Structure formats: C-alpha cells, structure tokens
Short mmCIF file of C-alpha atoms in Angstrom, two decimals:
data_model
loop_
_atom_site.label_atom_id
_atom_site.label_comp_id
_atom_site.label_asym_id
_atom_site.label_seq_id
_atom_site.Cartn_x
_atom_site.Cartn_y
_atom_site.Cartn_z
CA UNK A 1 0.00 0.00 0.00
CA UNK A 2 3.03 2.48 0.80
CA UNK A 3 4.26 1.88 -2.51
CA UNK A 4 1.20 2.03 -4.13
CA UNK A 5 0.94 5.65 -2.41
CA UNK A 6 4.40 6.62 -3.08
CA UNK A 7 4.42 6.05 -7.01
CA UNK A 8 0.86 7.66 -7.01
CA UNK A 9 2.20 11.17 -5.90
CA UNK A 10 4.34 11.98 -8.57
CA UNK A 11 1.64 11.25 -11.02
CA UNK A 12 -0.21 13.55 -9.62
CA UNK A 13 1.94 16.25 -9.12
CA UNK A 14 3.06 15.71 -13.43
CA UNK A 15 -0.37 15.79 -13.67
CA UNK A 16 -1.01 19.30 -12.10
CA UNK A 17 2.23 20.61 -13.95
CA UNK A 18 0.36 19.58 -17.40
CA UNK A 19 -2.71 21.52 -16.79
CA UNK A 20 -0.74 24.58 -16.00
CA UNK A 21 1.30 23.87 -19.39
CA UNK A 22 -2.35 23.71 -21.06
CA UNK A 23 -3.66 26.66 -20.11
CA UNK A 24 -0.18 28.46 -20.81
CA UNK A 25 -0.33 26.92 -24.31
CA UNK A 26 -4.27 27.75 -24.71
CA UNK A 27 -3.25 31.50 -24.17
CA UNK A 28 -0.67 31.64 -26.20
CA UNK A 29 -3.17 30.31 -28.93
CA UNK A 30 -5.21 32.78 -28.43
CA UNK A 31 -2.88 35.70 -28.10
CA UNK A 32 -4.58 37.03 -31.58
CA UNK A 33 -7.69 37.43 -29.55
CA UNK A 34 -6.07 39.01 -26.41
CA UNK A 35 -4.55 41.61 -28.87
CA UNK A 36 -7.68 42.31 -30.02
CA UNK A 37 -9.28 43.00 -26.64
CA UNK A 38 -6.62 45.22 -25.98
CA UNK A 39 -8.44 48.24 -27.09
CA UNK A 40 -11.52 47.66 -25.40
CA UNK A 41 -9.66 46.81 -22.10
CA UNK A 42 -7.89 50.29 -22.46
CA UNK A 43 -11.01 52.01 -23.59
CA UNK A 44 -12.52 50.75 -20.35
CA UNK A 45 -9.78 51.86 -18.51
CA UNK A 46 -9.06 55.54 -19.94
CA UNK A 47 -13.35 56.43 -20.02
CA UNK A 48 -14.41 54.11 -16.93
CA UNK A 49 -11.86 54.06 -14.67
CA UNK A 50 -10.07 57.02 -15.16
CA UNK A 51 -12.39 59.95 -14.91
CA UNK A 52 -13.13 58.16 -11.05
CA UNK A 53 -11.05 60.49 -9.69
CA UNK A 54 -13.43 63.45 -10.46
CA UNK A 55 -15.64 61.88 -7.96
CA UNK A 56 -12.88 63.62 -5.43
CA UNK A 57 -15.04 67.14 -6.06
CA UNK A 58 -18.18 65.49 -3.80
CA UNK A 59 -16.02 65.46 -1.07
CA UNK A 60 -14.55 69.04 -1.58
CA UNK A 61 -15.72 72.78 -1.97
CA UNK A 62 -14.37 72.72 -6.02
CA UNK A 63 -12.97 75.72 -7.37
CA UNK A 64 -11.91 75.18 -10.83
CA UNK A 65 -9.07 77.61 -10.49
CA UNK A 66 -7.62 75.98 -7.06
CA UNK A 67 -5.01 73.27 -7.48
CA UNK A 68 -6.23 69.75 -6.22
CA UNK A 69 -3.94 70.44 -2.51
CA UNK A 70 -5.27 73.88 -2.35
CA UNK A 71 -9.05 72.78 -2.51
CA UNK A 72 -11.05 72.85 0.74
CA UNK A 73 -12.24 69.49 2.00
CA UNK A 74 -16.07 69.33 3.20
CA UNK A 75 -16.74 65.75 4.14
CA UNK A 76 -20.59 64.67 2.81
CA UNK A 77 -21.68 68.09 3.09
CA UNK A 78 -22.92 68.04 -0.53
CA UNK A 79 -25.11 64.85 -0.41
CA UNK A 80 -26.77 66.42 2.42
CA UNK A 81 -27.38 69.00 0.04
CA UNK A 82 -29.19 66.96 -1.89
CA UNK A 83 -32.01 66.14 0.32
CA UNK A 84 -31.98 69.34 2.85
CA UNK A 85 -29.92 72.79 1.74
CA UNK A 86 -29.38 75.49 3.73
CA UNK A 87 -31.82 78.71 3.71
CA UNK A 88 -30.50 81.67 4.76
CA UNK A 89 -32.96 84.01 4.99
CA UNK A 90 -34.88 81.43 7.65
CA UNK A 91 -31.61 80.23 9.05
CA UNK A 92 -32.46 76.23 8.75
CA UNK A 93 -32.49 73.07 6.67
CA UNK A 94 -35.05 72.84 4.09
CA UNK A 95 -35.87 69.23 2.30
CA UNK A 96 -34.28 70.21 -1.35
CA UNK A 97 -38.04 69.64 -3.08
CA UNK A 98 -35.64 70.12 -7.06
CA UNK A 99 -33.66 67.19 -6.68
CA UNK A 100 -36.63 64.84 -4.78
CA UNK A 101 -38.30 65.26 -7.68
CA UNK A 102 -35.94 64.51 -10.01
CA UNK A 103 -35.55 61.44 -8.33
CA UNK A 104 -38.91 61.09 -8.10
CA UNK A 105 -39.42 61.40 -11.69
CA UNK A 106 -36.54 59.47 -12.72
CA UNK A 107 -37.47 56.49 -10.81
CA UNK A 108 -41.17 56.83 -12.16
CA UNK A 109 -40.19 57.41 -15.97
CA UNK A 110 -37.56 53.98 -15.55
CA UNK A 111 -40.26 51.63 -14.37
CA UNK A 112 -42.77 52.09 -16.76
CA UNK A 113 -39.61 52.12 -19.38
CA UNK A 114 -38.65 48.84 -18.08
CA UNK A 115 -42.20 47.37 -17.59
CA UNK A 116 -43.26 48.31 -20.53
CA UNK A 117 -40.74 47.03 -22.42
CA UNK A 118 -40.25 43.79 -20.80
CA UNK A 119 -43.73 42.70 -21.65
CA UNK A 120 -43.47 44.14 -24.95
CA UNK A 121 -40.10 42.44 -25.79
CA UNK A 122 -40.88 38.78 -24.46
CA UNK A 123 -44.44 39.21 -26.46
CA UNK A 124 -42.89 39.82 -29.84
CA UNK A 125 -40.40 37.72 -29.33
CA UNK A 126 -43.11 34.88 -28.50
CA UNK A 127 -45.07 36.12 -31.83
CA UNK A 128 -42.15 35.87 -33.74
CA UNK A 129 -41.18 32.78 -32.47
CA UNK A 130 -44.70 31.45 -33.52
CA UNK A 131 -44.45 32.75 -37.04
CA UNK A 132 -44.33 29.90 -39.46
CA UNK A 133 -44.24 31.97 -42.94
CA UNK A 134 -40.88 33.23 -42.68
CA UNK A 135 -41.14 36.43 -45.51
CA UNK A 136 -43.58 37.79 -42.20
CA UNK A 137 -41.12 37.33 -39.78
CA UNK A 138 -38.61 39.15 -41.37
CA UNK A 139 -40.23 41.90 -42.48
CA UNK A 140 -41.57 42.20 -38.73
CA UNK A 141 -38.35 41.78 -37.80
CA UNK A 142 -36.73 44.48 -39.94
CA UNK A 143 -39.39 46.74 -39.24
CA UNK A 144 -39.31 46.42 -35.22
CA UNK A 145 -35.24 46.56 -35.31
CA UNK A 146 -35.14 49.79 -37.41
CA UNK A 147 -36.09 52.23 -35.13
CA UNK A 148 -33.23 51.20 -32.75
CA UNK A 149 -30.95 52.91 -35.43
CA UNK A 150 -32.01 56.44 -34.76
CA UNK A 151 -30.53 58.40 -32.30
CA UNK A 152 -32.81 59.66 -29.91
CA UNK A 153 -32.43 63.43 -31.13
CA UNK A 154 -33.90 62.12 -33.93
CA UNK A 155 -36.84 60.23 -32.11
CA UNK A 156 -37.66 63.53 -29.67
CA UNK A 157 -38.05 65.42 -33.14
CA UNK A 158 -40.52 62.71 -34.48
CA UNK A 159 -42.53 62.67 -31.54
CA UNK A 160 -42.78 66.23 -30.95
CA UNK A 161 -43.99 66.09 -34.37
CA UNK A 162 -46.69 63.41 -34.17
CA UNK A 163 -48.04 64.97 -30.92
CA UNK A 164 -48.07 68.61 -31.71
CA UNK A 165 -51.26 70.15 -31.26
CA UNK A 166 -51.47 71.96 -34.71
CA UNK A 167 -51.12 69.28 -37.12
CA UNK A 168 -50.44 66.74 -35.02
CA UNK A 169 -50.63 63.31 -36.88
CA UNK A 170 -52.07 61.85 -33.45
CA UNK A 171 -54.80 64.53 -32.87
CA UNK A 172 -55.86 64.30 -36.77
CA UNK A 173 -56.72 60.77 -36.70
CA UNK A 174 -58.09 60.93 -33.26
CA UNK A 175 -60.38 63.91 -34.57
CA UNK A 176 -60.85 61.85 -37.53
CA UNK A 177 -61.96 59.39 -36.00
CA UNK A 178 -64.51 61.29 -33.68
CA UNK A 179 -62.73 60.29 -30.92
CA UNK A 180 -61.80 63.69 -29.51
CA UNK A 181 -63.58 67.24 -30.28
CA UNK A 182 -60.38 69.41 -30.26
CA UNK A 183 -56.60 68.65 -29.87
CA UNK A 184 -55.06 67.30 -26.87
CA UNK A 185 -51.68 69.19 -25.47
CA UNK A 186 -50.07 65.96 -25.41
CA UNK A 187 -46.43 67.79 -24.82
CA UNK A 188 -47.63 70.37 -22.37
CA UNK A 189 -50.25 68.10 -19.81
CA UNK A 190 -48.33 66.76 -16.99
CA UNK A 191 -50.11 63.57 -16.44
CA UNK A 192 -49.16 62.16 -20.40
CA UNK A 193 -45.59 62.66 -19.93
CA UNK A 194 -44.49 59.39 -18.16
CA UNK A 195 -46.16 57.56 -20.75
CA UNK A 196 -44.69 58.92 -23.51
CA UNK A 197 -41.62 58.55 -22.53
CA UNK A 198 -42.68 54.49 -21.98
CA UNK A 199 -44.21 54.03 -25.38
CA UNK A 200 -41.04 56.05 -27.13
CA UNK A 201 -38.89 53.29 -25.42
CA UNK A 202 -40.86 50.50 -26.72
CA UNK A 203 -40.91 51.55 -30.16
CA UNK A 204 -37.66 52.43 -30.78
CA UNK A 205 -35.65 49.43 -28.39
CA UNK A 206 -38.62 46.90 -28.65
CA UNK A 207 -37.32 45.05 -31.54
CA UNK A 208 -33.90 45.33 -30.38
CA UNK A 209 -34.61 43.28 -26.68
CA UNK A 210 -36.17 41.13 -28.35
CA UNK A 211 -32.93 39.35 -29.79
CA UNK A 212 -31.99 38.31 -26.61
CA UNK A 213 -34.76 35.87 -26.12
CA UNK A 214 -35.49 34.64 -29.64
CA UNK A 215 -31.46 33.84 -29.20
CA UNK A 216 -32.90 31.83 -25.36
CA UNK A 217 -35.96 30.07 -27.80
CA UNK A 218 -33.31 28.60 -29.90
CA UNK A 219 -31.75 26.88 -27.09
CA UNK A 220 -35.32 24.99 -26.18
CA UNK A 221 -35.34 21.26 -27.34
CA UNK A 222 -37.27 20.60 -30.15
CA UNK A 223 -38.78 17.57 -28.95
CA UNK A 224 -40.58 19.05 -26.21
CA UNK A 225 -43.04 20.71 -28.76
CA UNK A 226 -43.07 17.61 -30.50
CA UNK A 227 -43.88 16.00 -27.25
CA UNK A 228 -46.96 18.24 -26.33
CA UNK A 229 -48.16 17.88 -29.62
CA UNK A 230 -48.73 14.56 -29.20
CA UNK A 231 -50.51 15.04 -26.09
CA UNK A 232 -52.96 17.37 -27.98
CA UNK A 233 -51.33 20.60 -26.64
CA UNK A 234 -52.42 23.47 -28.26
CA UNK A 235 -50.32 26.68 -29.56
CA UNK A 236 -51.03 28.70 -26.03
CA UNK A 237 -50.24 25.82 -23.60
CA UNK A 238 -47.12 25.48 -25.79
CA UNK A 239 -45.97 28.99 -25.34
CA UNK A 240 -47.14 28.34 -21.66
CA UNK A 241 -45.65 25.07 -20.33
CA UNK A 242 -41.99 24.76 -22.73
CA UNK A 243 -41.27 28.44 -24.60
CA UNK A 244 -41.39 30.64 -21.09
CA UNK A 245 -40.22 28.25 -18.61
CA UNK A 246 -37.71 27.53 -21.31
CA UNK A 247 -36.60 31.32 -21.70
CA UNK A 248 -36.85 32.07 -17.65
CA UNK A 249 -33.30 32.28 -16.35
CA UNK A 250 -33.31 34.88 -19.56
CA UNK A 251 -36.00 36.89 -18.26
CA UNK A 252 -34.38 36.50 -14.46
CA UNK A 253 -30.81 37.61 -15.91
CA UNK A 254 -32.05 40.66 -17.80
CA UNK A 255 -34.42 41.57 -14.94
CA UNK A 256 -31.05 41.87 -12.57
CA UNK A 257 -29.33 43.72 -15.24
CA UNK A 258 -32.52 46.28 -15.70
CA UNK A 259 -32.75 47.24 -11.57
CA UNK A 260 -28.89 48.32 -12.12
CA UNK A 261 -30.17 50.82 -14.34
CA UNK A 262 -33.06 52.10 -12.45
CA UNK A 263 -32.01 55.69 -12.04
CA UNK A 264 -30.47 55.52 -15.84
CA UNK A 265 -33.86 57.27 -17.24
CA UNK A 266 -33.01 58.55 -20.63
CA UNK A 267 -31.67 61.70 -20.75
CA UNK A 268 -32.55 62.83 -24.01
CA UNK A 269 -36.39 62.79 -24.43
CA UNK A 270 -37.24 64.48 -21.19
CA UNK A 271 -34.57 67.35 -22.02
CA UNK A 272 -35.63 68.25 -25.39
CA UNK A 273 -39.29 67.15 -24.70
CA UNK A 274 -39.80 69.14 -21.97
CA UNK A 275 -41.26 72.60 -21.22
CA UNK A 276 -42.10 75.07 -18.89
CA UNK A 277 -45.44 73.54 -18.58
CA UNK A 278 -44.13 70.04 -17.51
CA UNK A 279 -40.70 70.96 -16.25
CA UNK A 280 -41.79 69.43 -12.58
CA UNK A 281 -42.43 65.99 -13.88
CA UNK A 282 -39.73 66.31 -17.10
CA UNK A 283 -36.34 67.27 -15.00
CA UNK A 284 -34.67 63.64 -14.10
CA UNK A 285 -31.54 63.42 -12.13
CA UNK A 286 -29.03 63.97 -14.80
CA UNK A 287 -31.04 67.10 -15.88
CA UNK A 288 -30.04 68.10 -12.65
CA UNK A 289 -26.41 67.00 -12.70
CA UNK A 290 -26.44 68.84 -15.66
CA UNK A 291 -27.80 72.09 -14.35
CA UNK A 292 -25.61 72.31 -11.18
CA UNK A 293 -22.95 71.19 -13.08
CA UNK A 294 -22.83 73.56 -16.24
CA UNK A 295 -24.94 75.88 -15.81
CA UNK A 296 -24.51 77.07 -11.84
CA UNK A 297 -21.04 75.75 -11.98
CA UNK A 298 -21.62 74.24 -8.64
CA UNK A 299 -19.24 70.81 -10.05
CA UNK A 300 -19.43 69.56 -6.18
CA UNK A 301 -23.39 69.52 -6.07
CA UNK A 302 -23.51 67.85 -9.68
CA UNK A 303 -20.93 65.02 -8.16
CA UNK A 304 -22.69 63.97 -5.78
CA UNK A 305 -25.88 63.41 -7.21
CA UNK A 306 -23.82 61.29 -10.01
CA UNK A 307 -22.49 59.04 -7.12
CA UNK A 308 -25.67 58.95 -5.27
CA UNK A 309 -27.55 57.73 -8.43
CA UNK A 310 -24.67 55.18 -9.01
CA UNK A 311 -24.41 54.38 -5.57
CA UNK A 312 -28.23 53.41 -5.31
CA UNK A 313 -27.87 51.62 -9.01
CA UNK A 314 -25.01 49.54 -7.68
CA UNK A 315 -27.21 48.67 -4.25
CA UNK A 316 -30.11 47.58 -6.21
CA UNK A 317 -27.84 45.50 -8.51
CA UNK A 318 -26.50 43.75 -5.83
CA UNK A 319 -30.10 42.82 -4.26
CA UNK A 320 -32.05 41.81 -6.99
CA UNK A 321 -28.91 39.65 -7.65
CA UNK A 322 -29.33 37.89 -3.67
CA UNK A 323 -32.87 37.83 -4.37
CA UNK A 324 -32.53 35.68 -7.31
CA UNK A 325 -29.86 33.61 -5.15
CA UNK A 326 -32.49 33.23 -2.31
CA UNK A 327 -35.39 32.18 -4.88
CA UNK A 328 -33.49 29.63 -6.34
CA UNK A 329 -33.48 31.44 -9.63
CA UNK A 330 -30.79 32.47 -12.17
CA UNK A 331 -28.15 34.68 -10.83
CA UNK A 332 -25.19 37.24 -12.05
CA UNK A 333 -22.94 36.66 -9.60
#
C-alpha cells in the first residue's frame, strides 16, 4: 500500500504541472484574440476608470481655479445637500423639493420604461417565435429593429412632431376618427408625460430586446413541442408550459441587469421634450447634474448626485442579484 501511495504522488503532481502547461499553451493560442481586446480593455480603462477620480469634487468645496492640494475638503456636506440645503434668509435646513423630484421622476419614468418594455419584448419575441411563414417574420423583424438605429435626437423630433397640437398626426386621426372634439396638449399636460416617454422606449428598443430571447428560444429542445403535440397541446399551452419556462433564467438575468439601471432614465427625451409647462415631472436626475454642473457651476453639487444615483444603481444590482440567489433562480454573480 506504501508503494502504491508513493508512485501515485508523482503522477499527480506531473499531472497538475500539465494543466498549467495547457492553459499556458491555450493563451498563447489565443494571443490574436487578447490583442484584439486590448483596445476595449484600455477604452474601459481611460473612459471608466479614469475619470473616477473626479468623484474627489463630492467630497470638496471645487474651485476650478484651485489646485487639487489647495481645494477645501467638506466631508458629505454636498449629499446632504441633496435632500436638505441650507436657507438663509430662515436660518435652517429645508428638504431640497428640485432634486426629490428629479428622483422622483426618474425612478417613475424607468419603471414604466422597463415594464413596458419587458412585456413588450418577451411578447414579440413569443409572436415571432410562432411565425411559421418566414417572408412575415422578417419583415416584422426588420421593421421592429429599425427604429433602434435612430438616435434619440432624432426620435424627440418625431414625436414632438406626431403629438403637436397643430397638425399633429395623433390629434388628426383621433379627430378623424370622432374620438376627440379638439386637440389634446399631449407635450404640455403633466399627467401624459411618463407615458410617452414608456411608449417612445418600446418603439424604438422593442425590436432590439427582443434578440436576446429569440437567441434563449433557440436553445429549447425541439422535442418538447413535438412531445406536447402529441398530447394534444395546443399553440397557447405550448408557449405556456416549454417556450417561457424555457426562456426564464433569460428573463431572471435581464431583470437583474434592468434594476442596475433604475435611475439611468433617458436623458434625451425628457430634455428636449420638456417645457415650462411640464418641467416638474420632465427634469430627471441627470437634468439636474447637468444644471448644477454647467450651468450654476456648482461641479461639487452635480458630483454627488452622479455618485448617489450610481451608488443606489449599484445597491439595487446587488439585491435583486441575492434575491434571485435566495429564490433559487438564475443569478449574475
């Protein structure tokens, strides 16, 4: 038995030294593909990693003209800013109603983004999936991908078009229609502006997300549809029992992904849609930033409510992710 141990050692430790060899000799195989993530890794690192040291001006009472040793270090004083600022005139804290309701508007204008175009996504995707006559699917494809293409300058300008009050595509076929006497201020009545921010998101990205889980259908065995079709399944209890269950870790993954993004409302729309009229529920958090930031040159303000929003992004990452852990479900990390 000793010498059965003995002779079984060094087999094991040649063994060991192999696999290192291997995965020496896989990279060096692959040292065409390293090269070519070499501009992506330093892209990542001079745009991403870089510019982190700007976060220093939360922490400091910036002056653009001070040198960096020269600047005057103020703790959190800023993020308290956020929520309560100083009046002077009353000579207390006041709760900072601007940037509450950016963040209130931000978080609103992101859910029914994401909702909306979660359903709307794993529907098509479903339909398409379905779709037997394959000249349909791709012209349904084609046409839902399109609008992903435009750059969302581009989209504002459509839809400030299409809602206008004077000729108004919208209002013309409503009135056509009968369905309204005179034309709606779509662009200037608070309680429409949430939702068209929603529906802009689901026609221009719908056909976009919806890649992601025709690519998860694919990956379904055949022979479970063949298998329910045998047992007289129909089309719905198909899509209900095999194609969602099938695409669910999917669904679970992208869901994790989305609540990183939560205060990542678009920018663009609610700038250039926006208006005097609407400003209160328009102005999202990086309105704000940008405000404080360029316009009131108060850099330290406009900081901190970029690390507070990526702060809360990075929190709510990190739980959806445990929550998926704790429900047995798919998970990112």
């Amino acid at each position: 038995m000793k010498n059965k141990k003995t002779e079984a050692a060094p087999a094991t430790t040649e063994t060991a030294l192999t696999n290192k060899v291997s995965k020496w000799q896989k990279l060096g195989k692959q040292k065409m593909l390293i090269l070519m993530s070499v501009p992506f890794v330093l892209y990542v690192i001079l745009f991403r990693y870089i510019p982190l040291w700007g976060w220093t001006m939360a922490f400091q009472s910036y002056k653009p003209n001070v040198k960096f040793s020269d600047q005057a270090w103020v703790g959190f004083k800023w993020f308290k800013e956020l929520f309560k600022s100083y009046n002077a005139s009353t000579d207390e804290y006041i709760w900072n109603l601007e940037f509450l309701r950016s963040l209130r508007n931000t978080v609103g204008m992101s859910l029914i983004s994401t909702a909306l175009g979660y359903i709307t996504a794993i529907v098509l995707a479903v339909f398409l999936n379905e779709v037997r006559v394959i000249g349909i699917k791709r012209f349904v494809q084609t046409v839902s991908y399109l609008p992903h293409f435009l750059s969302w300058v581009i989209v504002t300008g459509l839809v400030a078009n299409v809602l206008s009050v004077e000729g108004g595509t919208l209002n013309n076929i409503l009135q056509g229609l009968h369905l309204i006497k005179k034309p709606i201020q779509w662009l200037s009545t608070p309680k429409y502006f949430w939702h068209i921010i929603g529906w802009t998101y689901v026609w221009k990205e719908v056909g976009w997300n919806t890649i992601v889980y025709l690519g998860a259908m694919t990956a379904i065995d055949p022979c479970l549809y063949e298998a329910a079709q045998i047992d007289g399944c129909g089309r719905l209890r198909k899509i209900w029992h095999i194609t969602l269950p099938g695409i669910k870790p999917t669904i679970v993954i992208m869901l994790i992904m989305s609540a990183g993004h939560i205060l990542d409302a678009n920018f663009e729309m609610p700038f250039f849609l926006k208006n005097g009229l609407i400003q209160d529920v328009a102005n999202t958090i990086d309105i704000y930033v940008l405000k404080f930031g360029f316009n009131l040159f108060n850099f330290s303000l406009a900081t901190a409510a970029g690390m507070f929003k990526n702060a809360v992004n990075i929190i709510l990452l990190l739980f959806a992710n445990w929550l998926a852990k704790r429900s047995g479900e798919e998970r990112l990390i």
